[in-house]
Coordinates of C-alpha atoms in Angstrom, one line a residue:
M21 CA -44.1 -19.2 -96.3
S22 CA -42.1 -17.6 -98.9
T23 CA -38.7 -19.2 -100.3
S24 CA -36.3 -16.0 -100.6
F25 CA -33.6 -15.6 -103.3
H26 CA -30.8 -12.4 -103.7
I27 CA -30.8 -11.8 -107.3
T28 CA -27.8 -9.5 -108.5
L29 CA -29.3 -7.2 -111.6
L30 CA -26.7 -6.2 -114.0
P31 CA -28.5 -3.9 -116.6
G32 CA -25.5 -2.9 -118.2
D33 CA -25.7 -0.5 -121.6
G34 CA -27.9 0.3 -124.5
I35 CA -31.5 -1.6 -124.4
G36 CA -30.2 -3.5 -121.2
P37 CA -31.9 -1.5 -118.6
E38 CA -35.3 -1.7 -120.6
I39 CA -35.4 -5.1 -120.9
M40 CA -34.1 -5.9 -117.3
D41 CA -37.4 -3.5 -116.1
V42 CA -39.8 -6.2 -118.2
A43 CA -37.8 -9.1 -116.5
V44 CA -38.0 -7.8 -113.0
A45 CA -41.6 -7.2 -113.1
V46 CA -42.2 -10.7 -114.5
L47 CA -40.2 -12.3 -111.7
K48 CA -42.3 -10.3 -109.2
R49 CA -45.3 -11.5 -110.6
V50 CA -44.6 -15.3 -110.8
G51 CA -42.9 -14.7 -107.3
Q52 CA -46.2 -13.5 -106.0
Q53 CA -48.1 -16.4 -107.6
M54 CA -45.3 -19.1 -106.3
K55 CA -44.5 -17.8 -103.1
L56 CA -41.0 -16.7 -104.1
A57 CA -39.6 -13.7 -102.7
F58 CA -36.6 -11.7 -104.7
E59 CA -34.4 -9.6 -103.3
F60 CA -32.7 -7.4 -106.2
T61 CA -29.4 -5.7 -106.0
S62 CA -28.4 -3.5 -109.1
A63 CA -24.8 -3.2 -109.9
P64 CA -22.9 -1.6 -113.0
I65 CA -21.0 -3.3 -115.4
G66 CA -19.5 -2.9 -119.1
G67 CA -19.8 0.9 -120.5
A68 CA -22.2 1.9 -117.4
A69 CA -19.5 1.0 -115.2
I70 CA -16.5 2.5 -117.3
D71 CA -18.4 5.9 -117.3
A72 CA -19.0 5.4 -113.4
T73 CA -15.8 4.0 -112.1
G74 CA -13.5 4.0 -115.1
T75 CA -13.1 0.0 -115.3
P76 CA -15.7 -2.4 -117.1
L77 CA -15.9 -4.6 -113.9
P78 CA -15.7 -3.0 -110.6
E79 CA -14.4 -5.3 -107.9
S80 CA -17.9 -4.2 -105.9
T81 CA -19.9 -5.6 -108.8
L82 CA -18.1 -8.8 -108.7
E83 CA -18.3 -9.2 -104.8
T84 CA -21.9 -8.4 -104.9
C85 CA -22.4 -11.2 -107.8
R86 CA -20.4 -13.4 -105.2
R87 CA -22.8 -12.9 -102.7
S88 CA -26.0 -13.4 -104.7
D89 CA -28.0 -16.6 -105.5
A90 CA -28.0 -15.6 -108.9
V91 CA -27.0 -13.1 -111.4
L92 CA -29.1 -11.8 -114.0
L93 CA -27.4 -9.7 -116.9
A94 CA -28.7 -7.9 -119.7
A95 CA -26.5 -6.4 -122.2
I96 CA -23.0 -4.3 -122.5
G97 CA -21.2 -2.3 -125.2
G98 CA -21.8 0.4 -127.1
Y99 CA -20.2 2.6 -129.9
Q100 CA -18.9 5.1 -127.4
W101 CA -16.6 2.6 -125.6
D102 CA -15.4 0.7 -129.4
N103 CA -12.0 2.6 -129.4
L104 CA -10.8 2.1 -125.7
P105 CA -7.9 -0.3 -125.0
R106 CA -8.8 -3.8 -125.1
H107 CA -8.4 -4.1 -121.0
L108 CA -11.0 -1.0 -120.7
R109 CA -13.7 -2.2 -123.2
P110 CA -17.3 -3.3 -122.0
E111 CA -16.5 -6.9 -123.3
T112 CA -13.6 -7.4 -121.0
G113 CA -15.6 -6.9 -118.0
L114 CA -17.9 -9.8 -119.0
L115 CA -14.9 -12.1 -119.5
G116 CA -13.8 -10.8 -116.0
L117 CA -17.3 -11.6 -114.5
R118 CA -17.3 -15.2 -116.1
A119 CA -13.7 -15.8 -114.8
G120 CA -14.2 -14.3 -111.4
L121 CA -17.4 -16.4 -110.7
G122 CA -15.8 -19.6 -112.1
L123 CA -18.3 -19.9 -114.8
F124 CA -16.8 -22.4 -117.1
A125 CA -20.1 -23.9 -119.1
N126 CA -22.2 -21.9 -121.3
L127 CA -25.7 -23.6 -121.9
R128 CA -27.0 -22.0 -125.2
P129 CA -30.6 -23.1 -126.2
A130 CA -31.8 -22.6 -129.8
T131 CA -35.4 -23.9 -130.2
I132 CA -37.8 -23.1 -132.9
L133 CA -41.2 -22.1 -131.3
P134 CA -43.9 -23.0 -133.8
Q135 CA -45.3 -19.3 -133.9
L136 CA -41.9 -18.1 -135.3
A137 CA -41.0 -21.0 -137.8
G138 CA -41.7 -18.4 -140.5
A139 CA -39.1 -16.0 -139.2
S140 CA -36.1 -17.9 -140.1
S141 CA -34.1 -17.0 -142.9
L142 CA -34.1 -20.9 -143.8
K143 CA -37.2 -22.8 -145.3
P144 CA -39.5 -23.5 -142.4
E145 CA -39.4 -27.2 -143.4
I146 CA -35.6 -26.8 -142.7
V147 CA -35.9 -25.6 -139.2
A148 CA -39.3 -27.0 -137.9
G149 CA -38.8 -29.3 -134.9
V150 CA -35.2 -27.6 -134.3
D151 CA -34.2 -27.9 -130.5
I152 CA -30.8 -27.5 -130.1
M153 CA -28.4 -27.1 -126.8
V154 CA -25.2 -25.6 -127.4
V155 CA -22.7 -26.4 -124.3
R156 CA -19.7 -24.2 -124.8
E157 CA -16.7 -24.0 -122.6
L158 CA -16.4 -20.4 -121.4
T159 CA -13.2 -19.8 -119.4
G160 CA -10.3 -21.3 -121.5
G161 CA -8.9 -21.7 -124.7
I162 CA -7.9 -19.0 -127.1
Y163 CA -9.7 -16.2 -125.1
F164 CA -8.0 -17.0 -122.2
G165 CA -4.6 -18.7 -123.1
Q166 CA -1.2 -17.3 -122.5
P167 CA 1.3 -16.0 -124.4
R168 CA -1.0 -13.5 -125.8
G169 CA -0.3 -9.8 -127.2
I170 CA 0.9 -8.0 -130.0
F171 CA 4.8 -8.5 -129.9
E172 CA 7.9 -6.7 -132.0
A173 CA 10.1 -9.4 -133.6
E174 CA 13.8 -9.2 -133.9
D175 CA 13.3 -7.8 -137.5
G176 CA 10.8 -5.0 -136.1
T177 CA 8.0 -6.5 -137.7
L178 CA 4.6 -6.7 -135.4
R179 CA 3.4 -10.1 -134.8
G180 CA -0.1 -11.0 -133.0
V181 CA -0.2 -14.0 -130.8
N182 CA -3.1 -15.9 -129.0
S183 CA -2.5 -19.3 -127.8
M184 CA -5.5 -22.0 -127.6
T185 CA -4.9 -24.3 -124.8
Y186 CA -6.9 -26.9 -122.8
S187 CA -5.8 -29.1 -119.9
A188 CA -7.4 -32.4 -119.6
A189 CA -9.3 -31.4 -116.3
E190 CA -10.7 -28.3 -118.3
V191 CA -12.1 -30.6 -121.0
D192 CA -13.3 -33.3 -118.6
R193 CA -15.5 -30.8 -116.8
I194 CA -17.1 -29.5 -119.5
G195 CA -17.4 -32.7 -121.0
R196 CA -19.3 -34.0 -118.1
V197 CA -21.6 -31.0 -118.1
A198 CA -22.6 -32.0 -121.8
F199 CA -22.9 -35.6 -121.2
E200 CA -25.3 -35.0 -118.4
T201 CA -27.3 -32.3 -120.4
A202 CA -27.7 -34.8 -123.3
Q203 CA -29.1 -37.3 -120.5
K204 CA -31.6 -34.9 -119.9
R205 CA -32.6 -34.6 -123.5
S206 CA -32.6 -36.8 -126.2
K207 CA -29.5 -38.6 -125.3
R208 CA -27.5 -37.5 -128.4
L209 CA -24.2 -35.3 -127.8
C210 CA -22.0 -34.1 -130.9
S211 CA -18.5 -32.7 -129.9
V212 CA -17.4 -30.0 -132.6
D213 CA -13.4 -29.9 -133.0
K214 CA -10.4 -29.4 -135.3
A215 CA -8.6 -32.6 -134.5
N216 CA -7.3 -33.0 -138.2
V217 CA -5.1 -30.0 -137.8
L218 CA -4.9 -28.7 -134.0
E219 CA -3.3 -30.9 -131.4
V220 CA -5.4 -29.0 -128.7
S221 CA -8.5 -30.7 -130.5
Q222 CA -6.8 -33.8 -130.6
L223 CA -6.7 -33.8 -126.9
W224 CA -10.3 -32.8 -126.8
R225 CA -11.5 -35.5 -128.9
D226 CA -9.5 -38.2 -126.8
R227 CA -10.6 -36.7 -123.2
L228 CA -14.3 -36.8 -124.9
N229 CA -14.3 -40.5 -125.8
A230 CA -12.5 -41.5 -122.7
L231 CA -15.5 -40.0 -120.8
A232 CA -18.3 -41.6 -122.9
P233 CA -18.2 -45.0 -121.2
D234 CA -19.2 -43.6 -117.9
Y235 CA -22.6 -42.3 -119.8
P236 CA -23.5 -45.5 -121.8
E237 CA -27.0 -44.4 -122.7
V238 CA -25.4 -40.8 -124.4
D239 CA -24.8 -41.5 -128.3
L240 CA -21.6 -39.5 -128.9
T241 CA -20.4 -38.5 -132.3
H242 CA -17.7 -36.1 -133.4
L243 CA -17.5 -33.2 -136.1
Y244 CA -15.0 -31.0 -137.2
V245 CA -15.8 -27.4 -136.7
D246 CA -16.0 -26.4 -140.5
N247 CA -18.6 -29.3 -141.2
A248 CA -20.6 -28.7 -138.0
A249 CA -21.2 -25.0 -139.2
M250 CA -22.5 -26.4 -143.0
Q251 CA -24.6 -29.0 -141.1
L252 CA -26.0 -26.7 -139.0
V253 CA -27.8 -24.8 -141.7
R254 CA -28.1 -27.8 -143.9
C255 CA -30.1 -30.0 -141.6
P256 CA -30.4 -28.6 -138.0
T257 CA -32.5 -31.3 -136.9
Q258 CA -29.8 -33.8 -136.8
F259 CA -28.3 -32.0 -133.6
D260 CA -29.5 -32.1 -130.0
T261 CA -26.7 -31.3 -128.0
I262 CA -23.7 -29.8 -129.0
V263 CA -20.4 -29.5 -127.0
T264 CA -17.3 -27.7 -128.0
G265 CA -14.4 -25.1 -126.8
N266 CA -14.5 -21.5 -126.2
L267 CA -13.9 -19.9 -129.6
F268 CA -15.8 -22.6 -131.8
G269 CA -18.8 -22.2 -129.3
D270 CA -19.0 -18.6 -129.9
I271 CA -19.2 -19.0 -133.5
L272 CA -21.6 -22.1 -133.5
S273 CA -23.9 -20.8 -131.0
D274 CA -24.7 -17.7 -132.9
I275 CA -25.3 -19.4 -136.1
A276 CA -27.8 -21.8 -134.3
A277 CA -29.2 -18.6 -132.6
M278 CA -30.1 -17.4 -136.0
L279 CA -31.8 -20.5 -137.2
T280 CA -34.6 -19.4 -134.8
G281 CA -35.3 -16.1 -136.8
S282 CA -34.3 -13.5 -134.3
I283 CA -31.3 -13.6 -131.7
G284 CA -33.8 -11.5 -129.5
M285 CA -35.5 -14.4 -128.5
L286 CA -32.6 -16.8 -127.2
P287 CA -31.6 -16.8 -123.5
S288 CA -28.3 -18.3 -122.2
A289 CA -26.9 -19.8 -118.9
S290 CA -23.3 -19.6 -117.6
L291 CA -22.7 -22.2 -114.9
G292 CA -19.6 -23.2 -112.5
A293 CA -18.9 -25.9 -110.3
S294 CA -20.6 -24.0 -107.4
G295 CA -21.7 -20.5 -106.5
P296 CA -24.1 -18.3 -108.5
G297 CA -24.8 -18.7 -112.2
L298 CA -24.9 -15.9 -114.8
F299 CA -28.2 -15.7 -116.8
E300 CA -28.3 -13.5 -119.9
P301 CA -29.8 -13.0 -123.2
V302 CA -27.5 -13.8 -126.4
H303 CA -28.1 -10.5 -128.2
G304 CA -26.2 -7.3 -127.9
S305 CA -27.1 -3.9 -126.6
A306 CA -28.8 -2.5 -129.7
P307 CA -27.4 1.1 -128.9
D308 CA -29.3 2.5 -132.1
I309 CA -32.8 1.5 -130.5
A310 CA -31.9 2.4 -126.8
G311 CA -34.7 4.1 -125.0
Q312 CA -37.1 4.0 -128.0
D313 CA -39.4 1.3 -126.4
K314 CA -38.2 -1.0 -129.5
A315 CA -36.2 -3.4 -127.7
N316 CA -37.4 -7.1 -127.6
P317 CA -37.6 -8.2 -124.0
L318 CA -38.5 -11.8 -124.4
A319 CA -35.0 -13.5 -124.5
Q320 CA -34.0 -11.3 -121.2
V321 CA -37.6 -12.8 -119.8
L322 CA -36.2 -16.5 -120.9
S323 CA -33.0 -15.7 -119.5
A324 CA -34.9 -15.1 -116.1
A325 CA -37.0 -18.6 -116.4
M326 CA -33.5 -20.4 -117.3
M327 CA -32.1 -18.5 -114.1
L328 CA -35.2 -20.1 -111.9
R329 CA -34.8 -23.8 -113.8
Y330 CA -31.0 -24.2 -113.5
G331 CA -30.1 -21.5 -110.9
L332 CA -32.4 -21.4 -108.4
N333 CA -33.9 -24.7 -108.7
Q334 CA -37.8 -23.5 -109.4
P335 CA -38.9 -25.4 -112.7
E336 CA -42.5 -24.6 -112.0
A337 CA -41.9 -20.9 -111.7
A338 CA -39.7 -21.4 -114.9
H339 CA -42.3 -23.2 -116.7
R340 CA -44.9 -20.3 -116.0
I341 CA -42.9 -17.9 -117.8
E342 CA -42.1 -19.8 -120.6
Q343 CA -45.6 -20.4 -121.1
A344 CA -46.8 -16.8 -120.7
V345 CA -44.4 -16.4 -123.4
L346 CA -45.8 -18.9 -125.6
Q347 CA -49.6 -17.3 -124.9
V348 CA -48.2 -13.8 -125.7
L349 CA -47.0 -15.3 -129.2
D350 CA -50.1 -17.1 -129.7
R351 CA -52.3 -13.9 -129.5
G352 CA -50.2 -12.3 -132.0
Y353 CA -47.9 -9.6 -129.9
R354 CA -44.6 -8.9 -131.7
T355 CA -41.7 -6.6 -131.4
G356 CA -40.4 -5.0 -134.7
D357 CA -37.8 -7.6 -134.9
I358 CA -40.1 -10.7 -135.2
L359 CA -43.0 -8.6 -136.7
G360 CA -44.7 -10.8 -139.4
E361 CA -47.8 -10.6 -141.4
G362 CA -51.2 -10.5 -139.5
T363 CA -49.4 -9.8 -136.1
Q364 CA -49.7 -6.9 -133.8
A365 CA -46.7 -4.7 -133.1
V366 CA -45.9 -3.7 -129.7
G367 CA -43.1 -2.0 -128.0
C368 CA -40.8 -3.2 -125.0
Q369 CA -43.0 -2.0 -122.2
A370 CA -46.6 -3.3 -123.7
M371 CA -44.7 -6.6 -124.4
G372 CA -43.9 -6.5 -120.7
Q373 CA -47.6 -5.8 -119.9
A374 CA -49.0 -8.6 -122.0
L375 CA -46.5 -11.1 -120.3
I376 CA -47.9 -10.1 -117.0
D377 CA -51.5 -10.3 -118.4
A378 CA -50.8 -13.7 -119.7
L379 CA -49.3 -14.7 -116.0
D380 CA -52.4 -13.5 -114.5
S381 CA -54.7 -15.6 -117.0
E382 CA -52.9 -19.2 -115.8

């Protein structure tokens, strides 16, 4: 008897539909092998939704996501929407989706796959063995704080205002996710802030320290964000689990991503206290190569694996997909972004077929 799941697909823009097709094919095949039944419903978001409905996040899309067991997103954005007002930009739809689903915790792994160690811009001896999980607070901080906007002062000059705010409750809930994540890994948690100059970071540090006695097995340390950025490129293996706020997490997770050599290889998960999680690759929509069969679908496929592991509690199925990715890389298949000496160039569709073949050979 099969276990059934309802998955909302958000292909989005640019290369999104291409890489989503590969992920769906992989999910269907592993579902056949593991007796998992997936019901897929596609919905528009981002630029595609703007063109179809005039808004980057239609209410119907949000409601479809809320009724699902998990949400798989590909990519949003493109040059043609860059000059729209902020409330109509594709990225606003993504922020609205995170807020609408209550997704406050973003998990961003950055792992050096042995087959791709040479692809990093850093020396192989610096990045070898890197396995970092960045836990980013996702629905608070400067991206959502009020007041915000561009205002005219009494003297007629314009002033832009954004507010970085966190409540103790917001810090506590992301802190607990981080401690619990660290417990499942190497029991090392580094909290990143700017407590030497920001009161909001002073509160952040105080709350993390207050939570620490509840997790005696986890070694908690603190770094200022500027030092953390430097340490990530100086000695990244010193990190295991990193927890930080929305703005700092946005920046540091991309630094960690590039340690691996290609942002096209990295998945992410966004989780809430309840309801469906959101799973997506960390790369963008790459409109310059859209429709040319050049996209790397592996981050999308690995996002589907994270969905199985963290969203649907199907770790064995997730492991099968992850092993298929490693097999494909072992066989030398590479899309253009990770192509190296002695490897074989393939397109998006051929990479997808190679993954299916790898699953069939297990």
